[in-house]
Short mmCIF file of C-alpha atoms in Angstrom, two decimals:
data_model
loop_
_atom_site.label_atom_id
_atom_site.label_comp_id
_atom_site.label_asym_id
_atom_site.label_seq_id
_atom_site.Cartn_x
_atom_site.Cartn_y
_atom_site.Cartn_z
CA MET A 1 -53.31 -16.67 11.67
CA ARG A 2 -49.81 -15.17 11.61
CA PHE A 3 -49.07 -11.46 11.90
CA PHE A 4 -45.97 -9.91 10.59
CA ARG A 5 -44.27 -6.54 10.78
CA PRO A 6 -44.65 -4.68 7.55
CA GLU A 7 -41.00 -5.10 6.64
CA ALA A 8 -41.36 -8.89 6.89
CA PHE A 9 -44.77 -9.34 5.36
CA GLY A 10 -43.56 -10.31 1.91
CA ALA A 11 -41.23 -12.91 3.29
CA GLY A 12 -43.99 -14.32 5.59
CA LEU A 13 -46.32 -14.57 2.69
CA LEU A 14 -43.79 -16.30 0.50
CA TYR A 15 -42.60 -18.69 3.09
CA LEU A 16 -45.93 -19.83 4.54
CA THR A 17 -47.77 -20.35 1.18
CA GLY A 18 -45.33 -22.59 -0.42
CA SER A 19 -45.33 -24.82 -2.29
CA LYS A 20 -42.92 -26.97 -0.21
CA ALA A 21 -40.69 -27.92 -3.14
CA HIS A 22 -40.48 -24.27 -4.08
CA ASN A 23 -39.49 -23.27 -0.66
CA ILE A 24 -36.78 -26.01 -0.37
CA ALA A 25 -35.26 -24.76 -3.49
CA LEU A 26 -35.27 -21.17 -2.31
CA ARG A 27 -33.69 -22.20 0.90
CA GLN A 28 -30.98 -24.27 -1.04
CA ARG A 29 -30.28 -21.09 -3.16
CA ALA A 30 -30.06 -19.01 -0.01
CA ARG A 31 -27.48 -21.44 1.56
CA ALA A 32 -25.33 -21.22 -1.45
CA MET A 33 -25.22 -17.39 -0.93
CA GLU A 34 -24.42 -17.97 2.74
CA LEU A 35 -27.86 -16.80 3.75
CA ARG A 36 -30.77 -18.36 5.75
CA LEU A 37 -34.43 -18.24 4.65
CA SER A 38 -37.23 -18.16 7.16
CA GLU A 39 -40.62 -16.62 7.35
CA TYR A 40 -39.01 -13.42 8.58
CA GLY A 41 -36.90 -13.07 5.38
CA LEU A 42 -33.20 -13.70 4.68
CA GLU A 43 -30.45 -13.30 7.36
CA THR A 44 -26.76 -13.69 7.23
CA GLU A 45 -24.84 -16.41 9.11
CA GLU A 46 -23.91 -13.96 11.80
CA ALA A 47 -27.40 -12.42 12.09
CA GLU A 48 -28.41 -10.81 15.34
CA ALA A 49 -32.03 -10.49 14.27
CA PRO A 50 -34.25 -12.42 11.95
CA GLY A 51 -34.42 -11.04 8.43
CA ASP A 52 -31.36 -8.74 8.82
CA ALA A 53 -30.55 -8.98 5.20
CA GLY A 54 -33.95 -7.35 4.41
CA PRO A 55 -36.33 -5.49 4.58
CA PHE A 56 -38.93 -7.70 2.61
CA PRO A 57 -42.16 -5.94 2.60
CA GLU A 58 -43.06 -7.60 -0.65
CA GLU A 59 -42.41 -11.15 -1.92
CA ALA A 60 -40.37 -9.79 -4.85
CA ASP A 61 -37.85 -8.47 -2.39
CA VAL A 62 -36.88 -12.04 -1.32
CA TYR A 63 -36.48 -13.04 -4.95
CA THR A 64 -34.42 -9.94 -5.75
CA ARG A 65 -32.10 -10.56 -2.81
CA LEU A 66 -31.57 -14.28 -4.25
CA GLY A 67 -30.84 -12.86 -7.80
CA LEU A 68 -34.17 -14.14 -9.14
CA PRO A 69 -37.10 -12.50 -10.88
CA TRP A 70 -40.44 -12.63 -9.05
CA ILE A 71 -42.07 -15.89 -9.70
CA PRO A 72 -45.84 -15.86 -9.92
CA PRO A 73 -47.57 -18.15 -7.51
CA GLU A 74 -49.21 -20.28 -10.21
CA LEU A 75 -45.61 -21.48 -11.09
CA ARG A 76 -44.53 -22.39 -7.69
CA ASP A 77 -45.82 -25.86 -7.43
CA THR A 78 -42.40 -27.55 -8.32
CA ALA A 79 -38.80 -26.51 -8.25
CA GLU A 80 -38.68 -26.81 -12.08
CA VAL A 81 -39.33 -23.23 -12.41
CA PHE A 82 -35.81 -22.51 -11.42
CA HIS A 83 -34.35 -23.95 -14.46
CA PRO A 84 -32.78 -20.99 -16.37
CA GLU A 85 -34.89 -21.74 -19.55
CA ARG A 86 -38.14 -21.52 -17.54
CA LEU A 87 -37.04 -18.44 -15.70
CA ASP A 88 -36.38 -16.73 -19.03
CA ARG A 89 -39.86 -17.39 -20.15
CA ILE A 90 -41.70 -15.69 -17.26
CA GLU A 91 -41.81 -12.37 -18.79
CA SER A 92 -43.37 -13.65 -22.00
CA LEU A 93 -46.29 -15.46 -20.32
CA ILE A 94 -50.01 -14.70 -21.02
CA GLY A 95 -51.61 -12.25 -18.60
CA PRO A 96 -55.21 -11.07 -18.09
CA GLU A 97 -54.49 -7.80 -19.68
CA ASP A 98 -53.46 -9.53 -22.90
CA ILE A 99 -56.82 -11.21 -23.61
CA GLN A 100 -58.78 -9.32 -26.42
CA GLY A 101 -61.82 -11.51 -26.58
CA ASP A 102 -63.53 -14.84 -25.92
CA LEU A 103 -64.08 -17.41 -28.90
CA HIS A 104 -66.44 -19.91 -27.37
CA MET A 105 -69.77 -19.19 -25.86
CA HIS A 106 -73.52 -20.24 -26.04
CA THR A 107 -76.76 -18.41 -26.05
CA ARG A 108 -80.39 -19.22 -25.67
CA ALA A 109 -80.30 -20.31 -29.28
CA SER A 110 -78.86 -23.60 -27.88
CA ASP A 111 -78.28 -24.36 -24.18
CA GLY A 112 -77.18 -20.99 -22.99
CA GLY A 113 -78.98 -18.82 -20.53
CA ASN A 114 -78.67 -15.42 -22.20
CA THR A 115 -79.23 -13.61 -25.55
CA ILE A 116 -76.76 -12.80 -28.16
CA GLU A 117 -76.94 -9.14 -27.14
CA GLU A 118 -76.68 -9.82 -23.47
CA MET A 119 -73.54 -11.87 -23.99
CA ALA A 120 -72.09 -9.33 -26.30
CA ARG A 121 -72.71 -6.36 -23.95
CA ALA A 122 -71.23 -8.28 -20.93
CA ALA A 123 -68.15 -9.05 -22.97
CA ARG A 124 -67.68 -5.53 -24.15
CA ALA A 125 -68.01 -4.46 -20.53
CA ARG A 126 -65.06 -6.60 -19.64
CA GLY A 127 -62.98 -4.56 -22.14
CA TYR A 128 -63.04 -7.22 -24.89
CA ARG A 129 -62.94 -6.16 -28.54
CA TYR A 130 -64.59 -9.19 -30.04
CA ILE A 131 -66.39 -12.49 -29.22
CA ALA A 132 -67.53 -15.60 -31.18
CA ILE A 133 -70.98 -16.77 -30.71
CA THR A 134 -70.60 -20.45 -31.12
CA ASP A 135 -73.90 -22.45 -30.33
CA HIS A 136 -74.21 -26.22 -30.56
CA SER A 137 -74.73 -28.12 -33.77
CA ALA A 138 -77.67 -30.31 -34.88
CA SER A 139 -76.72 -33.69 -33.59
CA LEU A 140 -76.36 -32.44 -29.89
CA LYS A 141 -80.07 -32.60 -29.42
CA VAL A 142 -79.79 -32.61 -25.57
CA ALA A 143 -78.24 -29.10 -25.87
CA GLY A 144 -80.73 -27.70 -28.34
CA GLY A 145 -78.40 -27.97 -31.16
CA LEU A 146 -79.23 -26.02 -34.21
CA SER A 147 -80.36 -27.39 -37.64
CA PRO A 148 -78.56 -25.94 -40.69
CA GLU A 149 -81.49 -23.78 -41.40
CA ARG A 150 -81.75 -22.44 -37.92
CA LEU A 151 -78.16 -21.90 -37.73
CA LEU A 152 -78.07 -19.54 -40.78
CA GLN A 153 -80.99 -17.60 -39.18
CA HIS A 154 -78.86 -17.33 -36.01
CA VAL A 155 -76.01 -15.98 -38.06
CA GLU A 156 -78.22 -13.14 -39.31
CA ALA A 157 -79.32 -12.50 -35.61
CA VAL A 158 -75.56 -12.25 -34.74
CA ARG A 159 -74.89 -9.80 -37.54
CA GLU A 160 -77.91 -7.73 -36.48
CA VAL A 161 -76.61 -7.41 -32.98
CA GLU A 162 -73.10 -6.58 -34.13
CA ALA A 163 -74.51 -3.80 -36.41
CA LYS A 164 -76.49 -2.42 -33.43
CA LEU A 165 -73.47 -2.22 -31.24
CA GLN A 166 -71.34 -0.69 -33.90
CA ALA A 167 -74.01 2.17 -34.47
CA GLU A 168 -73.66 2.97 -30.76
CA GLY A 169 -70.18 4.35 -31.49
CA GLY A 170 -66.99 3.97 -29.46
CA GLU A 171 -64.21 1.43 -30.37
CA PRO A 172 -65.41 -1.26 -32.89
CA PHE A 173 -66.72 -4.40 -31.20
CA TYR A 174 -66.87 -7.55 -33.39
CA LEU A 175 -69.24 -10.47 -33.22
CA LEU A 176 -68.01 -13.52 -34.99
CA ALA A 177 -70.84 -15.77 -36.10
CA GLY A 178 -69.80 -19.36 -35.54
CA THR A 179 -70.54 -22.79 -34.18
CA GLU A 180 -69.46 -25.49 -31.76
CA MET A 181 -69.88 -28.28 -34.12
CA ASP A 182 -69.83 -31.96 -33.17
CA ILE A 183 -67.22 -34.38 -34.51
CA LEU A 184 -69.25 -37.45 -35.23
CA ALA A 185 -67.93 -40.88 -34.44
CA ASP A 186 -66.46 -41.46 -37.88
CA GLY A 187 -64.76 -38.07 -37.90
CA SER A 188 -67.24 -36.48 -40.15
CA LEU A 189 -68.69 -33.07 -39.38
CA ASP A 190 -72.12 -32.11 -38.30
CA TYR A 191 -72.69 -29.49 -40.92
CA PRO A 192 -71.99 -29.46 -44.68
CA ASP A 193 -69.28 -27.25 -46.04
CA ALA A 194 -71.77 -25.05 -47.70
CA VAL A 195 -73.07 -24.01 -44.32
CA LEU A 196 -69.62 -23.87 -42.70
CA GLU A 197 -68.60 -21.40 -45.49
CA ARG A 198 -71.10 -18.94 -44.21
CA LEU A 199 -69.50 -18.72 -40.80
CA ASP A 200 -66.73 -16.51 -39.34
CA PHE A 201 -65.36 -19.04 -36.92
CA VAL A 202 -65.81 -22.88 -36.71
CA ILE A 203 -65.14 -25.05 -33.63
CA ALA A 204 -65.16 -28.66 -33.68
CA SER A 205 -65.43 -30.89 -30.62
CA VAL A 206 -66.45 -34.31 -29.32
CA HIS A 207 -69.54 -34.75 -27.20
CA THR A 208 -70.45 -38.29 -27.92
CA ALA A 209 -68.96 -41.79 -28.36
CA PHE A 210 -66.43 -41.30 -25.64
CA ARG A 211 -65.43 -45.15 -25.53
CA LEU A 212 -63.87 -45.30 -28.93
CA ASP A 213 -60.55 -46.91 -28.68
CA ARG A 214 -57.37 -44.68 -28.88
CA ALA A 215 -56.74 -45.36 -32.69
CA ALA A 216 -60.29 -44.67 -33.65
CA MET A 217 -60.63 -41.53 -31.32
CA THR A 218 -57.47 -40.10 -32.59
CA ALA A 219 -58.37 -40.67 -36.21
CA ARG A 220 -61.78 -39.08 -35.52
CA ILE A 221 -60.07 -35.85 -34.26
CA LEU A 222 -57.39 -35.72 -36.82
CA ARG A 223 -59.99 -35.87 -39.48
CA ALA A 224 -61.60 -32.71 -37.97
CA ILE A 225 -58.29 -30.87 -37.80
CA GLU A 226 -57.54 -31.65 -41.38
CA HIS A 227 -60.82 -30.24 -42.57
CA PRO A 228 -59.95 -26.77 -44.13
CA LEU A 229 -63.00 -25.03 -42.56
CA VAL A 230 -62.29 -25.94 -38.99
CA ASP A 231 -60.53 -23.27 -36.83
CA LEU A 232 -60.43 -24.64 -33.36
CA ILE A 233 -60.58 -28.09 -31.57
CA ALA A 234 -62.36 -27.37 -28.28
CA HIS A 235 -61.77 -29.26 -25.01
CA PRO A 236 -59.48 -31.74 -26.77
CA THR A 237 -59.52 -34.55 -24.13
CA GLY A 238 -63.15 -34.10 -23.10
CA ARG A 239 -62.42 -34.47 -19.38
CA MET A 240 -64.82 -33.17 -16.76
CA ILE A 241 -63.03 -32.58 -13.50
CA GLY A 242 -64.42 -34.84 -10.75
CA ARG A 243 -66.94 -36.45 -13.14
CA ARG A 244 -65.17 -38.30 -15.89
CA GLU A 245 -61.73 -38.93 -17.21
CA GLY A 246 -60.91 -37.76 -20.62
CA TYR A 247 -61.31 -40.04 -23.63
CA ASP A 248 -58.32 -42.01 -24.81
CA VAL A 249 -56.48 -40.00 -27.41
CA ASP A 250 -53.01 -39.53 -28.80
CA LEU A 251 -52.29 -36.00 -27.88
CA ASP A 252 -48.90 -36.01 -29.45
CA ALA A 253 -50.61 -36.80 -32.73
CA VAL A 254 -53.25 -34.14 -32.23
CA ILE A 255 -50.80 -31.48 -31.25
CA GLY A 256 -48.65 -32.36 -34.30
CA ALA A 257 -51.45 -32.10 -36.63
CA ALA A 258 -52.70 -28.80 -35.15
CA VAL A 259 -49.26 -27.31 -35.82
CA ARG A 260 -49.03 -28.73 -39.46
CA HIS A 261 -52.50 -27.46 -40.37
CA GLY A 262 -52.35 -24.17 -38.63
CA LYS A 263 -55.35 -24.98 -36.28
CA ALA A 264 -55.93 -23.81 -32.66
CA LEU A 265 -56.33 -26.04 -29.67
CA GLU A 266 -58.46 -24.81 -26.88
CA LEU A 267 -57.72 -24.24 -23.26
CA ASN A 268 -61.42 -24.44 -22.00
CA ALA A 269 -61.36 -22.41 -18.97
CA SER A 270 -64.51 -23.80 -17.40
CA LEU A 271 -63.73 -24.78 -13.92
CA TYR A 272 -65.13 -28.21 -14.80
CA ARG A 273 -62.79 -28.81 -17.63
CA LEU A 274 -59.49 -26.86 -17.86
CA ASP A 275 -58.88 -28.85 -20.93
CA LEU A 276 -56.19 -29.20 -22.36
CA PRO A 277 -54.45 -30.36 -19.03
CA ALA A 278 -51.31 -28.39 -18.12
CA PRO A 279 -48.66 -30.85 -19.38
CA ALA A 280 -50.29 -31.22 -22.78
CA LEU A 281 -50.92 -27.41 -22.92
CA GLU A 282 -47.26 -26.68 -22.37
CA GLN A 283 -46.35 -29.30 -24.93
CA ALA A 284 -48.62 -27.68 -27.53
CA ALA A 285 -47.40 -24.16 -26.94
CA ARG A 286 -43.79 -25.23 -27.15
CA ALA A 287 -44.52 -27.05 -30.39
CA GLY A 288 -45.91 -23.87 -31.82
CA ALA A 289 -49.60 -24.51 -31.77
CA TRP A 290 -52.08 -21.83 -31.41
CA ILE A 291 -53.90 -21.87 -28.09
CA ALA A 292 -57.34 -20.29 -27.61
CA ILE A 293 -58.28 -19.55 -23.96
CA ASP A 294 -62.08 -19.72 -23.86
CA THR A 295 -64.73 -19.70 -21.24
CA ASP A 296 -67.38 -22.01 -23.06
CA ALA A 297 -69.64 -19.63 -21.20
CA HIS A 298 -73.29 -20.67 -21.05
CA SER A 299 -74.40 -17.54 -19.23
CA VAL A 300 -73.04 -13.86 -18.59
CA GLY A 301 -71.55 -14.96 -15.24
CA GLU A 302 -69.40 -17.70 -16.72
CA LEU A 303 -67.51 -15.15 -18.73
CA GLU A 304 -65.71 -14.44 -15.40
CA GLN A 305 -63.86 -17.85 -15.76
CA MET A 306 -61.46 -16.38 -18.16
CA SER A 307 -59.19 -15.35 -15.30
CA LEU A 308 -59.02 -19.00 -14.25
CA GLY A 309 -57.99 -20.05 -17.70
CA VAL A 310 -55.34 -17.43 -17.90
CA ARG A 311 -53.77 -18.55 -14.67
CA TYR A 312 -53.87 -22.10 -15.70
CA ALA A 313 -52.23 -21.22 -19.00
CA ARG A 314 -49.48 -19.38 -17.15
CA LYS A 315 -48.92 -22.62 -15.08
CA ALA A 316 -48.29 -24.27 -18.39
CA TYR A 317 -45.91 -21.59 -19.49
CA VAL A 318 -48.08 -20.34 -22.39
CA PRO A 319 -46.54 -17.35 -23.87
CA ARG A 320 -48.91 -14.50 -25.03
CA ASP A 321 -47.67 -14.75 -28.69
CA ARG A 322 -49.29 -18.34 -29.09
CA VAL A 323 -52.65 -17.31 -27.65
CA LEU A 324 -55.16 -16.75 -30.49
CA ASN A 325 -57.53 -14.52 -28.40
CA ALA A 326 -54.53 -12.24 -27.45
CA LEU A 327 -54.58 -11.06 -31.00
CA PRO A 328 -56.13 -7.68 -31.87
CA PRO A 329 -59.17 -7.86 -33.92
CA GLU A 330 -57.40 -6.99 -37.27
CA ALA A 331 -54.74 -9.78 -36.67
CA LEU A 332 -57.42 -12.29 -35.73
CA LEU A 333 -59.49 -11.59 -38.87
CA ALA A 334 -56.30 -11.77 -40.95
CA TRP A 335 -55.54 -15.27 -39.47
CA LEU A 336 -58.97 -16.41 -40.25
CA ALA A 337 -58.60 -15.05 -43.79
CA ARG A 338 -55.31 -16.66 -44.38
CA ARG A 339 -56.77 -19.98 -43.24
CA ARG A 340 -59.58 -19.74 -45.72
CA GLY A 341 -57.65 -18.16 -48.56
CA ARG A 342 -60.07 -15.35 -48.79
CA PRO A 343 -61.28 -12.42 -46.44
CA ILE A 344 -64.21 -13.51 -44.15
CA ARG A 345 -67.33 -11.48 -44.28
CA ARG A 346 -66.35 -7.94 -43.88
#
């Protein structure tokens, strides 16, 4: 454990927590300004005491003295953040305060641990303005997937909970009735269009047949993206951290199709997924794709993982204006209506 005087604490925190590549880049910048960087701060070449170019009670004081904006810790894993183009993007990055809702979660209707109302109340307590209830579809029997008939009954249950919450007064809180629907091996969808047209929000994802070759898996996902009633592709690589690699898919093609068709790609905030991976996530955001940061929560407690997803999105330089669930409710409903060519049920 290291102890520092208050006037050097920011410098010590920055210097001792790295990363190494980031610190090397900072020291190089300091040398170019005829300064030396240590855990005590910045000092001049003729310094009589460590940190004489300070004080540095906050990390930001070091960056300011070096002519830089404060760089969030999640961006300090490499020196690439020092490129001017990346420095310019820091202020636009998504932050926890920007998140308006969560668009992927499960209830007891499939494999979740809480009711619709329990998930909704927990989300509203977090300050959200909307959520989407997206239980599994029929073919995923291991997760209690819903038959078309059960799904339509579930939709009515979602509507009833929304009406109950609205009747309590306060700021409107919206529940979107949706599904996380399987993309079958041939790229067809698990529900017919007549059912999907009754929903507010449609997620499509892969849960089976992971060993398809690259061409077949890519064609499978592209077919789902091209379907006019699909809004979001969830956990696009299917990876489970520490458990399985993602399936073989051409992410360039997936990202390009999402942009062309105006569909969103998910950053699944589950600590087991974090999918899309950061390099592809950055590529998607820069290409102009919409990104939805969702928890895929199967219980009230898992809603907390949104903060992990936001930090991971920042690591990939995702700006707030490309995050679907950073839109206020009216803008999100308008986005859904434009995609369908008609207002959704309201």
